[in-house]
XYZ file of C-alpha atoms in Angstrom:
216
model
C -18.187 -23.325 -14.130
C -15.256 -24.112 -11.834
C -17.006 -22.344 -8.968
C -20.175 -24.397 -9.482
C -18.089 -27.561 -9.582
C -16.401 -26.541 -6.326
C -19.750 -25.799 -4.683
C -21.155 -29.151 -5.816
C -18.120 -30.941 -4.367
C -18.545 -29.091 -1.052
C -22.249 -29.945 -0.877
C -21.547 -33.607 -1.650
C -18.837 -33.801 1.018
C -21.089 -32.045 3.514
C -24.138 -34.279 3.042
C -22.041 -37.475 3.084
C -19.908 -36.417 6.068
C -20.585 -38.859 8.949
C -19.913 -36.140 11.527
C -22.469 -33.856 9.896
C -25.045 -36.665 10.090
C -24.149 -37.444 13.704
C -24.394 -33.761 14.617
C -27.892 -33.624 13.129
C -28.912 -36.803 14.942
C -27.597 -35.623 18.303
C -28.838 -32.056 17.994
C -25.446 -30.362 17.776
C -25.337 -27.138 15.806
C -22.219 -28.134 13.867
C -19.816 -31.042 13.347
C -17.230 -29.060 15.372
C -18.830 -30.564 18.497
C -17.062 -33.856 17.791
C -13.638 -32.186 17.755
C -14.143 -30.968 21.319
C -15.730 -34.268 22.394
C -12.688 -36.213 21.176
C -10.177 -33.841 22.763
C -12.111 -33.943 26.035
C -12.150 -37.756 25.997
C -8.357 -37.713 25.823
C -7.547 -34.757 28.063
C -10.447 -34.634 30.547
C -10.766 -30.876 30.177
C -14.399 -30.425 31.223
C -15.545 -31.439 34.699
C -18.590 -30.586 36.821
C -18.188 -27.430 38.888
C -16.031 -25.612 36.351
C -16.310 -22.032 35.128
C -15.837 -22.081 31.340
C -15.701 -19.362 28.684
C -16.254 -20.217 25.015
C -14.702 -17.547 22.744
C -16.050 -17.243 19.210
C -18.868 -19.519 20.294
C -21.428 -19.142 17.461
C -23.246 -21.204 16.330
C -22.778 -22.860 19.738
C -21.795 -26.511 19.336
C -18.843 -26.263 21.739
C -21.061 -24.607 24.356
C -23.542 -27.456 23.845
C -20.802 -30.008 24.598
C -19.706 -28.121 27.725
C -23.307 -27.930 28.904
C -23.680 -31.706 28.515
C -20.517 -32.281 30.541
C -21.645 -29.948 33.340
C -25.275 -31.146 33.453
C -26.550 -32.303 36.821
C -27.357 -36.007 36.818
C -31.069 -36.610 37.069
C -31.849 -32.938 37.562
C -32.218 -29.755 35.582
C -29.465 -27.189 35.315
C -25.688 -27.461 35.415
C -23.017 -27.738 38.055
C -20.761 -24.884 37.028
C -20.892 -21.803 34.829
C -20.679 -21.326 31.046
C -20.271 -17.990 29.273
C -20.231 -17.864 25.475
C -18.929 -14.812 23.607
C -19.068 -13.921 19.918
C -19.232 -10.943 17.588
C -22.136 -12.724 15.886
C -25.557 -13.428 17.410
C -26.195 -16.940 18.730
C -29.447 -18.765 19.425
C -29.925 -19.382 23.162
C -28.674 -22.545 24.856
C -30.118 -23.519 28.228
C -27.808 -22.671 31.149
C -25.337 -20.824 28.886
C -24.920 -17.057 29.324
C -24.230 -15.342 26.002
C -22.516 -12.007 25.396
C -22.559 -10.566 21.877
C -19.552 -8.341 21.300
C -15.766 -8.039 21.241
C -14.205 -9.427 24.434
C -11.474 -6.770 24.218
C -14.002 -3.984 24.755
C -14.604 -2.561 28.227
C -18.377 -3.000 28.040
C -18.076 -6.703 27.206
C -15.390 -7.174 29.863
C -17.771 -5.602 32.400
C -20.621 -7.947 31.385
C -18.292 -10.933 31.711
C -17.020 -9.789 35.101
C -20.596 -9.369 36.353
C -21.566 -12.858 35.150
C -18.509 -14.475 36.729
C -18.905 -12.478 39.969
C -15.143 -12.150 40.306
C -14.575 -15.866 39.750
C -11.529 -16.987 37.775
C -11.928 -19.532 34.978
C -11.031 -23.211 34.874
C -11.141 -23.433 31.083
C -11.050 -21.087 28.095
C -12.075 -22.515 24.717
C -11.499 -20.786 21.398
C -12.800 -22.159 18.118
C -12.312 -18.714 16.596
C -10.992 -18.427 13.067
C -10.561 -15.259 11.030
C -12.031 -14.739 7.595
C -9.456 -16.139 5.170
C -8.336 -14.126 2.141
C -6.414 -16.871 0.345
C -3.217 -14.821 0.681
C -0.992 -17.071 2.784
C 1.055 -14.405 4.592
C -2.010 -12.312 5.427
C -3.995 -15.334 6.598
C -1.126 -16.523 8.801
C -0.981 -13.117 10.464
C -4.743 -13.175 11.059
C -4.671 -16.671 12.583
C -1.759 -15.751 14.853
C -3.536 -12.583 15.947
C -6.735 -14.439 16.889
C -4.768 -17.060 18.859
C -2.754 -14.387 20.639
C -5.983 -12.629 21.648
C -7.228 -15.881 23.184
C -3.872 -16.405 24.915
C -3.943 -12.907 26.393
C -7.546 -13.406 27.536
C -6.593 -16.691 29.211
C -3.668 -15.100 31.064
C -6.019 -12.505 32.491
C -8.868 -14.813 33.468
C -7.602 -18.343 34.174
C -7.038 -19.925 37.561
C -3.419 -21.062 38.154
C -4.263 -24.628 37.090
C -6.618 -23.609 34.303
C -6.415 -24.623 30.647
C -6.725 -22.974 27.232
C -7.689 -24.801 24.029
C -7.433 -22.867 20.756
C -7.967 -23.705 17.106
C -4.980 -22.888 14.926
C -3.411 -24.038 11.667
C -0.108 -25.742 10.949
C 2.249 -23.774 8.752
C 4.039 -20.451 8.884
C 3.740 -18.901 12.348
C 2.713 -22.123 14.107
C 6.074 -22.736 15.816
C 6.064 -19.151 17.124
C 2.600 -19.698 18.575
C 3.773 -22.867 20.330
C 6.676 -20.890 21.823
C 4.262 -18.190 22.999
C 2.155 -20.886 24.699
C 5.261 -22.358 26.354
C 6.052 -18.980 27.910
C 2.609 -18.945 29.511
C 1.840 -22.604 30.319
C 3.713 -25.429 32.045
C 2.282 -28.049 29.657
C 1.658 -27.489 25.953
C 0.421 -30.092 23.474
C -1.233 -30.221 20.056
C -4.266 -32.245 19.079
C -5.640 -33.333 15.684
C -9.015 -34.988 16.350
C -10.470 -37.401 13.798
C -13.350 -34.997 13.151
C -10.825 -32.465 11.859
C -10.605 -33.256 8.158
C -7.354 -34.976 7.169
C -6.672 -32.571 4.307
C -7.067 -29.545 6.593
C -4.056 -27.961 8.313
C -6.324 -27.305 11.318
C -4.837 -28.169 14.707
C -5.795 -27.504 18.299
C -3.242 -26.215 20.771
C -3.736 -26.996 24.457
C -2.012 -25.179 27.306
C -2.399 -26.233 30.948
C -1.217 -24.753 34.257
C -0.134 -21.125 34.130
C 3.508 -20.414 34.825
C 3.817 -18.273 37.953
C 5.493 -15.327 36.277
C 2.756 -15.213 33.629
C -0.304 -15.290 35.874
C -1.991 -11.950 36.471
């Protein structure tokens, strides 16, 4: 009974969520698009000509936003390059290259390298989140691990003045993650967009400009 009540509450919140409705109206694959849109409005992360990688991209709403930002005015195609990666399959998006697999694996790394043609990245996005168990200590460790993977990826692939935006959660382990970002980036800030539900501990951590000793 309690489970059914919970499901009914989730469905009600979902169908009455203004961001869900807007996403449907604008053709975005999820309401997460509005989180990136709001952060980009504030921080001007996405600009024409950029090379961008979207980690944990499925179902693809962040890649859709990047594509809009890089679209050529009055013409087809984009000015820049977008590569989306995920362990899960993703329906195609025009002008977005998709790699299905684990970005830590050599085969995936080779596919990415071929697509980028040796080019370093301007921006790495990560909306990745692990499957949550409900056990706080285990979930914290999983979240930290996913963020650290994105941080390591960014160190390897970003240009000196590149940026990394990751989804994380406030709570145990968050301060350590901020410190890890500060060792890698000159500027570190957190963002809580309006589209991120108020009751959620979800936050987005933004790092900009690699520190010299950390660039590879």
